[in-house]
C-alpha cells in the first residue's frame, strides 16, 4: 500500500537516510525512538506534510508528490502530539471535521456523512458525550475524540504521533488497545509513534525502531531474536531478556542477604520488595522470612504487611 524508496528525511540536516519501508493493509506499526530521533519528522514526511530530502514515497503505486492535497487527505489521516484547544465545538462537530475531504466546498454533511460520524464516535466509546463541549472533557476523552475524527476521515492509513503522551497509565493502555482493535476490525493501517515500549511490544505487528540515525524494522520477536533491542538499549535502566524488554531502575545494594520461603505469591512479592530495597535474596541465607497466606514471620515475629517487614529488617539488619 505505502512504500518508501531510498528516502532521506530531516530539516537543516539529515535525520534518517536510505529508508526503504512498507506499510501493508491492516498492519499495526509502532514507531519507537528517543526525543529528537526523527519520529515526528518521519510521520509527517510519509504523508507529504513535510518535504523529504531525497527519494520517493508511493501510495498504491503513485508518487505522493504527484497527488493533490485533497487526494492525499483521502489516503492519510494524521494526529499530532500537540494538545488540542478548540472553543465551542461539541464532540460531534469536531469529529465531523474529519469528513471535510469527502464533502462539497460548502462542507455540507449528507445523511451518509452523519452516519459515519456517529459510527466513529460510537467506535471510540463516546456516544454519551456526543453533544459535550470538547474543552470540558478529560485528556483521555479528548484523545478518543481525535481518534474518532480520523476514523470519520475514513483513510486507509492513520498516522498518530504519541497519542498517549498526556494520558494516565490506564488511559494509555485503553488507547493502545483501542487502536489495535480498530486496526483489525476496520482493516486500516496504523503507524503510531510511542515511548510506551512495553505496550508496543504487546500490540505491534511491526516495530520501527530509530536508533543511532538508523531505522530497524521487524516483528517485536525478530528484533529480540536479532539482539537489536539489546544493542540499542545498552544503558542500565533497560533489561533485555530472551523474550521481553523491560524497564528496571538499579537499586542501592545492601550487604545483607535474606531467604524467603513459603506461599508462592506472598513469597514472590516479599522477594520483589527486598530486591527493590537492595537486599540480596538467596535460598540458604541465615536470615529467613516465612511467607504464608499474607502473613510473614521473621525472628519469631509475625507481620501482616510487607512494609512492616521491610522496616523491621532496616532497623535490625541494614548496613
PDB file of C-alpha atoms in Angstrom:
ATOM      1  CA  UNK A   1       0.000   0.000   0.000  1.00  0.00           C
ATOM      2  CA  UNK A   2       2.622   2.556   1.138  1.00  0.00           C
ATOM      3  CA  UNK A   3       6.331   2.248   0.446  1.00  0.00           C
ATOM      4  CA  UNK A   4       9.397   4.435   0.549  1.00  0.00           C
ATOM      5  CA  UNK A   5      12.244   4.256  -1.934  1.00  0.00           C
ATOM      6  CA  UNK A   6      15.677   5.323  -0.640  1.00  0.00           C
ATOM      7  CA  UNK A   7      14.135   8.203   1.331  1.00  0.00           C
ATOM      8  CA  UNK A   8      16.121  10.669   3.442  1.00  0.00           C
ATOM      9  CA  UNK A   9      14.333  12.921   5.945  1.00  0.00           C
ATOM     10  CA  UNK A  10      15.247  15.949   8.033  1.00  0.00           C
ATOM     11  CA  UNK A  11      15.222  19.722   8.128  1.00  0.00           C
ATOM     12  CA  UNK A  12      18.510  21.621   8.124  1.00  0.00           C
ATOM     13  CA  UNK A  13      20.324  18.291   8.474  1.00  0.00           C
ATOM     14  CA  UNK A  14      19.560  14.675   7.662  1.00  0.00           C
ATOM     15  CA  UNK A  15      17.976  12.643  10.469  1.00  0.00           C
ATOM     16  CA  UNK A  16      17.466   9.348   8.649  1.00  0.00           C
ATOM     17  CA  UNK A  17      18.540   8.209   5.195  1.00  0.00           C
ATOM     18  CA  UNK A  18      18.132   5.296   2.785  1.00  0.00           C
ATOM     19  CA  UNK A  19      14.708   4.415   4.176  1.00  0.00           C
ATOM     20  CA  UNK A  20      13.045   1.542   2.363  1.00  0.00           C
ATOM     21  CA  UNK A  21       9.966   0.541   4.319  1.00  0.00           C
ATOM     22  CA  UNK A  22       6.456  -0.657   3.551  1.00  0.00           C
ATOM     23  CA  UNK A  23       3.087  -0.308   5.269  1.00  0.00           C
ATOM     24  CA  UNK A  24       0.714  -3.141   4.442  1.00  0.00           C
ATOM     25  CA  UNK A  25      -3.083  -3.003   4.627  1.00  0.00           C
ATOM     26  CA  UNK A  26      -4.320  -3.614   8.174  1.00  0.00           C
ATOM     27  CA  UNK A  27      -0.818  -3.510   9.661  1.00  0.00           C
ATOM     28  CA  UNK A  28      -0.294  -2.026  13.147  1.00  0.00           C
ATOM     29  CA  UNK A  29       3.149  -0.411  13.385  1.00  0.00           C
ATOM     30  CA  UNK A  30       4.692   1.142  16.484  1.00  0.00           C
ATOM     31  CA  UNK A  31       7.413   3.732  15.887  1.00  0.00           C
ATOM     32  CA  UNK A  32       9.875   3.965  18.775  1.00  0.00           C
ATOM     33  CA  UNK A  33      12.808   6.295  19.375  1.00  0.00           C
ATOM     34  CA  UNK A  34      14.249   8.839  21.754  1.00  0.00           C
ATOM     35  CA  UNK A  35      13.195  12.505  21.644  1.00  0.00           C
ATOM     36  CA  UNK A  36      14.759  14.215  18.642  1.00  0.00           C
ATOM     37  CA  UNK A  37      15.419  10.950  16.816  1.00  0.00           C
ATOM     38  CA  UNK A  38      13.050  11.837  13.968  1.00  0.00           C
ATOM     39  CA  UNK A  39       9.768  10.095  14.813  1.00  0.00           C
ATOM     40  CA  UNK A  40       7.534  13.115  14.177  1.00  0.00           C
ATOM     41  CA  UNK A  41       9.514  14.099  11.084  1.00  0.00           C
ATOM     42  CA  UNK A  42       9.106  10.606   9.667  1.00  0.00           C
ATOM     43  CA  UNK A  43       5.337  10.558  10.233  1.00  0.00           C
ATOM     44  CA  UNK A  44       4.880  13.968   8.622  1.00  0.00           C
ATOM     45  CA  UNK A  45       7.134  13.005   5.728  1.00  0.00           C
ATOM     46  CA  UNK A  46       5.198   9.817   4.999  1.00  0.00           C
ATOM     47  CA  UNK A  47       2.004  11.755   4.284  1.00  0.00           C
ATOM     48  CA  UNK A  48       3.636  14.638   2.411  1.00  0.00           C
ATOM     49  CA  UNK A  49       3.201  17.223   5.173  1.00  0.00           C
ATOM     50  CA  UNK A  50       6.986  17.564   5.454  1.00  0.00           C
ATOM     51  CA  UNK A  51       9.180  17.568   2.346  1.00  0.00           C
ATOM     52  CA  UNK A  52      11.727  14.757   2.167  1.00  0.00           C
ATOM     53  CA  UNK A  53      15.387  15.453   1.367  1.00  0.00           C
ATOM     54  CA  UNK A  54      15.640  12.753  -1.282  1.00  0.00           C
ATOM     55  CA  UNK A  55      13.986   9.589  -2.551  1.00  0.00           C
ATOM     56  CA  UNK A  56      10.363   8.782  -3.317  1.00  0.00           C
ATOM     57  CA  UNK A  57       7.223   7.792  -1.420  1.00  0.00           C
ATOM     58  CA  UNK A  58       4.487   5.811  -3.158  1.00  0.00           C
ATOM     59  CA  UNK A  59       0.873   5.145  -2.177  1.00  0.00           C
ATOM     60  CA  UNK A  60      -0.895   2.499  -4.265  1.00  0.00           C
ATOM     61  CA  UNK A  61       1.924   2.830  -6.784  1.00  0.00           C
ATOM     62  CA  UNK A  62       1.521   6.620  -7.141  1.00  0.00           C
ATOM     63  CA  UNK A  63       4.188   9.098  -6.047  1.00  0.00           C
ATOM     64  CA  UNK A  64       2.604  11.139  -3.257  1.00  0.00           C
ATOM     65  CA  UNK A  65       4.188  14.337  -4.579  1.00  0.00           C
ATOM     66  CA  UNK A  66       2.238  13.947  -7.819  1.00  0.00           C
ATOM     67  CA  UNK A  67      -1.055  13.972  -5.892  1.00  0.00           C
ATOM     68  CA  UNK A  68      -3.101  17.000  -4.845  1.00  0.00           C
ATOM     69  CA  UNK A  69      -3.689  17.682  -1.154  1.00  0.00           C
ATOM     70  CA  UNK A  70      -7.357  16.780  -1.412  1.00  0.00           C
ATOM     71  CA  UNK A  71      -6.369  13.368  -2.793  1.00  0.00           C
ATOM     72  CA  UNK A  72      -3.739  12.802  -0.083  1.00  0.00           C
ATOM     73  CA  UNK A  73      -6.408  13.633   2.516  1.00  0.00           C
ATOM     74  CA  UNK A  74      -8.321  10.565   1.337  1.00  0.00           C
ATOM     75  CA  UNK A  75      -5.278   8.354   1.823  1.00  0.00           C
ATOM     76  CA  UNK A  76      -3.762   9.701   5.059  1.00  0.00           C
ATOM     77  CA  UNK A  77      -5.126  10.983   8.353  1.00  0.00           C
ATOM     78  CA  UNK A  78      -2.754  12.394  10.968  1.00  0.00           C
ATOM     79  CA  UNK A  79      -2.996  13.250  14.661  1.00  0.00           C
ATOM     80  CA  UNK A  80      -0.043  15.216  16.017  1.00  0.00           C
ATOM     81  CA  UNK A  81       1.132  15.200  19.612  1.00  0.00           C
ATOM     82  CA  UNK A  82       0.187  18.858  20.222  1.00  0.00           C
ATOM     83  CA  UNK A  83      -2.513  19.472  22.809  1.00  0.00           C
ATOM     84  CA  UNK A  84      -5.715  20.488  21.008  1.00  0.00           C
ATOM     85  CA  UNK A  85      -7.595  23.665  22.004  1.00  0.00           C
ATOM     86  CA  UNK A  86     -10.918  24.366  20.308  1.00  0.00           C
ATOM     87  CA  UNK A  87     -13.708  26.570  21.608  1.00  0.00           C
ATOM     88  CA  UNK A  88     -17.452  25.997  21.316  1.00  0.00           C
ATOM     89  CA  UNK A  89     -17.217  22.705  19.456  1.00  0.00           C
ATOM     90  CA  UNK A  90     -19.124  19.641  20.533  1.00  0.00           C
ATOM     91  CA  UNK A  91     -17.638  16.182  20.091  1.00  0.00           C
ATOM     92  CA  UNK A  92     -19.924  15.663  17.095  1.00  0.00           C
ATOM     93  CA  UNK A  93     -18.768  18.948  15.490  1.00  0.00           C
ATOM     94  CA  UNK A  94     -15.105  18.083  15.999  1.00  0.00           C
ATOM     95  CA  UNK A  95     -15.433  14.571  14.602  1.00  0.00           C
ATOM     96  CA  UNK A  96     -17.482  15.881  11.661  1.00  0.00           C
ATOM     97  CA  UNK A  97     -14.465  17.962  10.573  1.00  0.00           C
ATOM     98  CA  UNK A  98     -12.903  14.661   9.587  1.00  0.00           C
ATOM     99  CA  UNK A  99     -15.437  14.385   6.758  1.00  0.00           C
ATOM    100  CA  UNK A 100     -14.053  17.515   5.013  1.00  0.00           C
ATOM    101  CA  UNK A 101     -12.156  15.612   2.270  1.00  0.00           C
ATOM    102  CA  UNK A 102     -15.426  13.917   1.300  1.00  0.00           C
ATOM    103  CA  UNK A 103     -17.872  16.851   1.387  1.00  0.00           C
ATOM    104  CA  UNK A 104     -18.549  19.578  -1.154  1.00  0.00           C
ATOM    105  CA  UNK A 105     -16.954  23.027  -0.971  1.00  0.00           C
ATOM    106  CA  UNK A 106     -19.691  24.180   1.425  1.00  0.00           C
ATOM    107  CA  UNK A 107     -18.819  21.401   3.857  1.00  0.00           C
ATOM    108  CA  UNK A 108     -22.403  20.115   3.865  1.00  0.00           C
ATOM    109  CA  UNK A 109     -22.844  16.769   5.628  1.00  0.00           C
ATOM    110  CA  UNK A 110     -25.064  14.271   3.884  1.00  0.00           C
ATOM    111  CA  UNK A 111     -27.088  11.673   5.746  1.00  0.00           C
ATOM    112  CA  UNK A 112     -24.320   9.166   4.987  1.00  0.00           C
ATOM    113  CA  UNK A 113     -21.645  11.561   6.305  1.00  0.00           C
ATOM    114  CA  UNK A 114     -23.541  11.981   9.559  1.00  0.00           C
ATOM    115  CA  UNK A 115     -23.904   8.220   9.907  1.00  0.00           C
ATOM    116  CA  UNK A 116     -20.131   7.820   9.508  1.00  0.00           C
ATOM    117  CA  UNK A 117     -19.559  10.461  12.206  1.00  0.00           C
ATOM    118  CA  UNK A 118     -21.995   8.710  14.567  1.00  0.00           C
ATOM    119  CA  UNK A 119     -20.292   5.389  13.925  1.00  0.00           C
ATOM    120  CA  UNK A 120     -16.812   6.829  14.578  1.00  0.00           C
ATOM    121  CA  UNK A 121     -17.949   8.316  17.890  1.00  0.00           C
ATOM    122  CA  UNK A 122     -19.525   5.005  18.865  1.00  0.00           C
ATOM    123  CA  UNK A 123     -16.348   3.089  17.987  1.00  0.00           C
ATOM    124  CA  UNK A 124     -14.295   5.091  20.492  1.00  0.00           C
ATOM    125  CA  UNK A 125     -16.922   4.832  23.230  1.00  0.00           C
ATOM    126  CA  UNK A 126     -18.061   8.466  23.305  1.00  0.00           C
ATOM    127  CA  UNK A 127     -21.722   8.104  22.317  1.00  0.00           C
ATOM    128  CA  UNK A 128     -22.925   9.651  25.590  1.00  0.00           C
ATOM    129  CA  UNK A 129     -20.525  12.588  25.075  1.00  0.00           C
ATOM    130  CA  UNK A 130     -21.623  13.381  21.517  1.00  0.00           C
ATOM    131  CA  UNK A 131     -23.037  16.817  22.408  1.00  0.00           C
ATOM    132  CA  UNK A 132     -20.477  17.613  25.115  1.00  0.00           C
ATOM    133  CA  UNK A 133     -18.184  20.608  24.644  1.00  0.00           C
ATOM    134  CA  UNK A 134     -14.764  19.270  23.658  1.00  0.00           C
ATOM    135  CA  UNK A 135     -12.871  21.562  26.033  1.00  0.00           C
ATOM    136  CA  UNK A 136     -14.767  20.262  29.065  1.00  0.00           C
ATOM    137  CA  UNK A 137     -13.658  16.656  28.628  1.00  0.00           C
ATOM    138  CA  UNK A 138     -10.780  14.773  30.214  1.00  0.00           C
ATOM    139  CA  UNK A 139      -7.498  14.251  28.336  1.00  0.00           C
ATOM    140  CA  UNK A 140      -8.387  10.620  27.683  1.00  0.00           C
ATOM    141  CA  UNK A 141     -11.784  11.557  26.251  1.00  0.00           C
ATOM    142  CA  UNK A 142     -10.219  14.275  24.098  1.00  0.00           C
ATOM    143  CA  UNK A 143      -7.769  11.760  22.669  1.00  0.00           C
ATOM    144  CA  UNK A 144     -10.626   9.384  21.882  1.00  0.00           C
ATOM    145  CA  UNK A 145     -12.463  12.218  20.124  1.00  0.00           C
ATOM    146  CA  UNK A 146      -9.395  12.957  17.997  1.00  0.00           C
ATOM    147  CA  UNK A 147      -9.186   9.275  17.073  1.00  0.00           C
ATOM    148  CA  UNK A 148     -12.877   9.377  16.126  1.00  0.00           C
ATOM    149  CA  UNK A 149     -12.113  12.365  13.893  1.00  0.00           C
ATOM    150  CA  UNK A 150      -9.518  10.413  11.885  1.00  0.00           C
ATOM    151  CA  UNK A 151     -11.874   7.422  11.723  1.00  0.00           C
ATOM    152  CA  UNK A 152     -14.533   9.716  10.247  1.00  0.00           C
ATOM    153  CA  UNK A 153     -11.976  10.857   7.687  1.00  0.00           C
ATOM    154  CA  UNK A 154     -12.001   7.198   6.611  1.00  0.00           C
ATOM    155  CA  UNK A 155      -8.470   6.872   5.244  1.00  0.00           C
ATOM    156  CA  UNK A 156      -6.671   3.554   4.734  1.00  0.00           C
ATOM    157  CA  UNK A 157      -3.595   4.850   6.605  1.00  0.00           C
ATOM    158  CA  UNK A 158      -3.757   6.500  10.042  1.00  0.00           C
ATOM    159  CA  UNK A 159      -0.669   8.205  11.497  1.00  0.00           C
ATOM    160  CA  UNK A 160      -0.625   9.110  15.197  1.00  0.00           C
ATOM    161  CA  UNK A 161       2.207  10.975  16.902  1.00  0.00           C
ATOM    162  CA  UNK A 162       2.413   9.902  20.562  1.00  0.00           C
ATOM    163  CA  UNK A 163      -1.345   9.558  21.130  1.00  0.00           C
ATOM    164  CA  UNK A 164      -0.778   8.563  24.783  1.00  0.00           C
ATOM    165  CA  UNK A 165       1.613  11.407  25.648  1.00  0.00           C
ATOM    166  CA  UNK A 166      -0.666  13.274  28.073  1.00  0.00           C
ATOM    167  CA  UNK A 167      -2.575  10.321  29.494  1.00  0.00           C
ATOM    168  CA  UNK A 168      -2.502   8.419  32.780  1.00  0.00           C
ATOM    169  CA  UNK A 169      -1.445   4.769  32.823  1.00  0.00           C
ATOM    170  CA  UNK A 170      -4.963   3.315  32.475  1.00  0.00           C
ATOM    171  CA  UNK A 171      -5.854   5.584  29.555  1.00  0.00           C
ATOM    172  CA  UNK A 172      -2.521   4.784  27.859  1.00  0.00           C
ATOM    173  CA  UNK A 173      -3.406   1.099  27.953  1.00  0.00           C
ATOM    174  CA  UNK A 174      -7.000   1.712  26.823  1.00  0.00           C
ATOM    175  CA  UNK A 175      -5.960   3.913  23.886  1.00  0.00           C
ATOM    176  CA  UNK A 176      -3.314   1.490  22.611  1.00  0.00           C
ATOM    177  CA  UNK A 177      -5.729  -1.434  22.863  1.00  0.00           C
ATOM    178  CA  UNK A 178      -8.436   0.620  21.132  1.00  0.00           C
ATOM    179  CA  UNK A 179      -6.107   1.482  18.240  1.00  0.00           C
ATOM    180  CA  UNK A 180      -5.036  -2.129  17.854  1.00  0.00           C
ATOM    181  CA  UNK A 181      -8.654  -3.309  17.809  1.00  0.00           C
ATOM    182  CA  UNK A 182      -9.686  -0.650  15.283  1.00  0.00           C
ATOM    183  CA  UNK A 183      -6.811  -1.619  13.020  1.00  0.00           C
ATOM    184  CA  UNK A 184      -8.004  -5.209  12.868  1.00  0.00           C
ATOM    185  CA  UNK A 185     -11.737  -4.512  12.776  1.00  0.00           C
ATOM    186  CA  UNK A 186     -11.546  -1.876  10.046  1.00  0.00           C
ATOM    187  CA  UNK A 187      -8.513  -3.264   8.196  1.00  0.00           C
ATOM    188  CA  UNK A 188      -6.784   0.107   8.399  1.00  0.00           C
ATOM    189  CA  UNK A 189      -3.031   0.605   8.636  1.00  0.00           C
ATOM    190  CA  UNK A 190      -1.851   2.413  11.774  1.00  0.00           C
ATOM    191  CA  UNK A 191       1.605   3.900  12.322  1.00  0.00           C
ATOM    192  CA  UNK A 192       1.797   5.025  15.954  1.00  0.00           C
ATOM    193  CA  UNK A 193       4.819   6.736  17.477  1.00  0.00           C
ATOM    194  CA  UNK A 194       5.160   5.995  21.166  1.00  0.00           C
ATOM    195  CA  UNK A 195       7.507   5.879  24.141  1.00  0.00           C
ATOM    196  CA  UNK A 196       5.468   3.006  25.585  1.00  0.00           C
ATOM    197  CA  UNK A 197       7.931   0.252  24.717  1.00  0.00           C
ATOM    198  CA  UNK A 198       6.252  -2.366  26.897  1.00  0.00           C
ATOM    199  CA  UNK A 199       2.843  -1.717  25.286  1.00  0.00           C
ATOM    200  CA  UNK A 200       4.326  -1.564  21.791  1.00  0.00           C
ATOM    201  CA  UNK A 201       5.894  -4.996  22.279  1.00  0.00           C
ATOM    202  CA  UNK A 202       2.453  -6.421  23.060  1.00  0.00           C
ATOM    203  CA  UNK A 203       0.303  -4.781  20.365  1.00  0.00           C
ATOM    204  CA  UNK A 204       2.548  -4.096  17.350  1.00  0.00           C
ATOM    205  CA  UNK A 205       2.616  -6.282  14.269  1.00  0.00           C
ATOM    206  CA  UNK A 206       5.814  -4.468  13.332  1.00  0.00           C
ATOM    207  CA  UNK A 207       8.245  -2.254  15.243  1.00  0.00           C
ATOM    208  CA  UNK A 208      10.059   0.644  13.603  1.00  0.00           C
ATOM    209  CA  UNK A 209      12.920   1.435  15.962  1.00  0.00           C
ATOM    210  CA  UNK A 210      15.005   4.578  15.414  1.00  0.00           C
ATOM    211  CA  UNK A 211      18.463   4.488  16.994  1.00  0.00           C
ATOM    212  CA  UNK A 212      21.848   5.942  16.025  1.00  0.00           C
ATOM    213  CA  UNK A 213      20.361   7.512  12.876  1.00  0.00           C
ATOM    214  CA  UNK A 214      19.137   4.133  11.654  1.00  0.00           C
ATOM    215  CA  UNK A 215      15.695   2.597  11.320  1.00  0.00           C
ATOM    216  CA  UNK A 216      15.407  -1.024  12.425  1.00  0.00           C
ATOM    217  CA  UNK A 217      12.273  -2.813  11.176  1.00  0.00           C
ATOM    218  CA  UNK A 218      10.801  -6.127  12.230  1.00  0.00           C
ATOM    219  CA  UNK A 219       8.317  -8.029  14.363  1.00  0.00           C
ATOM    220  CA  UNK A 220       8.993  -7.444  18.086  1.00  0.00           C
ATOM    221  CA  UNK A 221      10.174 -11.042  18.440  1.00  0.00           C
ATOM    222  CA  UNK A 222      12.504 -10.761  15.440  1.00  0.00           C
ATOM    223  CA  UNK A 223      14.180  -7.668  16.861  1.00  0.00           C
ATOM    224  CA  UNK A 224      14.734  -9.598  20.090  1.00  0.00           C
ATOM    225  CA  UNK A 225      15.976 -12.644  18.189  1.00  0.00           C
ATOM    226  CA  UNK A 226      18.435 -10.464  16.256  1.00  0.00           C
ATOM    227  CA  UNK A 227      19.578  -8.773  19.506  1.00  0.00           C
ATOM    228  CA  UNK A 228      18.575  -5.342  18.157  1.00  0.00           C
ATOM    229  CA  UNK A 229      16.984  -4.217  21.424  1.00  0.00           C
ATOM    230  CA  UNK A 230      19.995  -5.473  23.347  1.00  0.00           C
ATOM    231  CA  UNK A 231      22.292  -3.399  21.122  1.00  0.00           C
ATOM    232  CA  UNK A 232      20.146  -0.257  21.190  1.00  0.00           C
ATOM    233  CA  UNK A 233      19.162  -0.188  24.859  1.00  0.00           C
ATOM    234  CA  UNK A 234      22.600  -0.600  26.362  1.00  0.00           C
ATOM    235  CA  UNK A 235      22.043   1.750  29.279  1.00  0.00           C
ATOM    236  CA  UNK A 236      21.429   0.250  32.687  1.00  0.00           C
ATOM    237  CA  UNK A 237      17.719   1.054  33.039  1.00  0.00           C
ATOM    238  CA  UNK A 238      16.613  -1.377  30.328  1.00  0.00           C
ATOM    239  CA  UNK A 239      16.889  -5.119  30.703  1.00  0.00           C
ATOM    240  CA  UNK A 240      16.566  -7.345  27.680  1.00  0.00           C
ATOM    241  CA  UNK A 241      15.674 -10.953  28.309  1.00  0.00           C
ATOM    242  CA  UNK A 242      15.260 -13.695  25.734  1.00  0.00           C
ATOM    243  CA  UNK A 243      11.569 -12.935  25.170  1.00  0.00           C
ATOM    244  CA  UNK A 244      10.960  -9.418  26.518  1.00  0.00           C
ATOM    245  CA  UNK A 245      12.310  -5.950  27.170  1.00  0.00           C
ATOM    246  CA  UNK A 246      11.505  -4.207  30.431  1.00  0.00           C
ATOM    247  CA  UNK A 247      12.387  -1.079  32.380  1.00  0.00           C
ATOM    248  CA  UNK A 248      14.211  -1.603  35.647  1.00  0.00           C
ATOM    249  CA  UNK A 249      15.717   1.016  37.937  1.00  0.00           C
ATOM    250  CA  UNK A 250      19.002  -0.004  39.573  1.00  0.00           C
ATOM    251  CA  UNK A 251      18.742  -0.232  43.367  1.00  0.00           C
ATOM    252  CA  UNK A 252      21.266   0.587  46.059  1.00  0.00           C
ATOM    253  CA  UNK A 253      22.910  -2.678  47.054  1.00  0.00           C
ATOM    254  CA  UNK A 254      22.741  -3.865  50.661  1.00  0.00           C
ATOM    255  CA  UNK A 255      25.231  -6.400  52.024  1.00  0.00           C
ATOM    256  CA  UNK A 256      22.504  -8.353  53.814  1.00  0.00           C
ATOM    257  CA  UNK A 257      21.154 -11.481  52.127  1.00  0.00           C
ATOM    258  CA  UNK A 258      17.767 -12.905  53.085  1.00  0.00           C
ATOM    259  CA  UNK A 259      15.928 -16.145  52.298  1.00  0.00           C
ATOM    260  CA  UNK A 260      12.197 -16.141  51.518  1.00  0.00           C
ATOM    261  CA  UNK A 261      10.232 -19.379  51.884  1.00  0.00           C
ATOM    262  CA  UNK A 262       6.568 -20.290  51.843  1.00  0.00           C
ATOM    263  CA  UNK A 263       3.396 -19.379  49.969  1.00  0.00           C
ATOM    264  CA  UNK A 264       4.237 -18.757  46.322  1.00  0.00           C
ATOM    265  CA  UNK A 265       2.513 -15.401  45.714  1.00  0.00           C
ATOM    266  CA  UNK A 266       3.317 -13.854  49.086  1.00  0.00           C
ATOM    267  CA  UNK A 267       6.905 -15.089  48.855  1.00  0.00           C
ATOM    268  CA  UNK A 268       7.356 -13.632  45.356  1.00  0.00           C
ATOM    269  CA  UNK A 269       6.027 -10.242  46.416  1.00  0.00           C
ATOM    270  CA  UNK A 270       8.222 -10.286  49.510  1.00  0.00           C
ATOM    271  CA  UNK A 271      11.239 -11.159  47.392  1.00  0.00           C
ATOM    272  CA  UNK A 272      10.413  -8.360  44.932  1.00  0.00           C
ATOM    273  CA  UNK A 273      10.181  -5.846  47.785  1.00  0.00           C
ATOM    274  CA  UNK A 274      13.530  -6.967  49.232  1.00  0.00           C
ATOM    275  CA  UNK A 275      15.225  -6.647  45.835  1.00  0.00           C
ATOM    276  CA  UNK A 276      13.688  -3.193  45.369  1.00  0.00           C
ATOM    277  CA  UNK A 277      15.303  -2.179  48.658  1.00  0.00           C
ATOM    278  CA  UNK A 278      18.657  -3.567  47.518  1.00  0.00           C
ATOM    279  CA  UNK A 279      18.800  -6.710  49.679  1.00  0.00           C
ATOM    280  CA  UNK A 280      20.191  -9.912  48.254  1.00  0.00           C
ATOM    281  CA  UNK A 281      17.854 -12.913  48.145  1.00  0.00           C
ATOM    282  CA  UNK A 282      19.276 -16.432  48.473  1.00  0.00           C
ATOM    283  CA  UNK A 283      17.613 -19.689  49.443  1.00  0.00           C
ATOM    284  CA  UNK A 284      20.229 -20.652  52.049  1.00  0.00           C
ATOM    285  CA  UNK A 285      20.688 -17.255  53.726  1.00  0.00           C
ATOM    286  CA  UNK A 286      20.899 -17.260  57.519  1.00  0.00           C
ATOM    287  CA  UNK A 287      18.100 -14.690  57.827  1.00  0.00           C
ATOM    288  CA  UNK A 288      14.813 -16.241  56.744  1.00  0.00           C
ATOM    289  CA  UNK A 289      11.303 -14.933  56.139  1.00  0.00           C
ATOM    290  CA  UNK A 290       8.449 -17.426  56.095  1.00  0.00           C
ATOM    291  CA  UNK A 291       5.565 -16.184  53.929  1.00  0.00           C
ATOM    292  CA  UNK A 292       2.136 -17.770  54.311  1.00  0.00           C
ATOM    293  CA  UNK A 293      -1.363 -16.504  53.470  1.00  0.00           C
ATOM    294  CA  UNK A 294      -0.460 -12.803  53.616  1.00  0.00           C
ATOM    295  CA  UNK A 295       1.491 -13.138  56.853  1.00  0.00           C
ATOM    296  CA  UNK A 296       5.244 -13.011  57.253  1.00  0.00           C
ATOM    297  CA  UNK A 297       7.385 -14.455  60.034  1.00  0.00           C
ATOM    298  CA  UNK A 298      10.950 -13.380  60.779  1.00  0.00           C
ATOM    299  CA  UNK A 299      12.902 -13.992  64.001  1.00  0.00           C
ATOM    300  CA  UNK A 300       9.742 -15.391  65.576  1.00  0.00           C
ATOM    301  CA  UNK A 301       7.845 -12.151  64.958  1.00  0.00           C
ATOM    302  CA  UNK A 302       4.674 -12.043  62.854  1.00  0.00           C
ATOM    303  CA  UNK A 303       3.757  -9.288  60.394  1.00  0.00           C
ATOM    304  CA  UNK A 304       0.766  -8.810  58.098  1.00  0.00           C
ATOM    305  CA  UNK A 305       2.273  -6.107  55.859  1.00  0.00           C
ATOM    306  CA  UNK A 306       5.380  -6.288  53.695  1.00  0.00           C
ATOM    307  CA  UNK A 307       6.170  -2.661  54.572  1.00  0.00           C
ATOM    308  CA  UNK A 308       6.394  -3.614  58.274  1.00  0.00           C
ATOM    309  CA  UNK A 309       8.790  -6.453  57.455  1.00  0.00           C
ATOM    310  CA  UNK A 310      10.989  -4.058  55.479  1.00  0.00           C
ATOM    311  CA  UNK A 311      11.007  -1.601  58.384  1.00  0.00           C
ATOM    312  CA  UNK A 312      11.974  -4.388  60.796  1.00  0.00           C
ATOM    313  CA  UNK A 313      14.824  -5.523  58.543  1.00  0.00           C
ATOM    314  CA  UNK A 314      16.004  -1.932  58.063  1.00  0.00           C
ATOM    315  CA  UNK A 315      16.105  -1.420  61.814  1.00  0.00           C
ATOM    316  CA  UNK A 316      17.793  -4.711  62.715  1.00  0.00           C
ATOM    317  CA  UNK A 317      19.844  -5.815  59.726  1.00  0.00           C
ATOM    318  CA  UNK A 318      20.679  -2.876  57.413  1.00  0.00           C
ATOM    319  CA  UNK A 319      24.303  -1.880  56.763  1.00  0.00           C
TER     320      UNK A 319
END
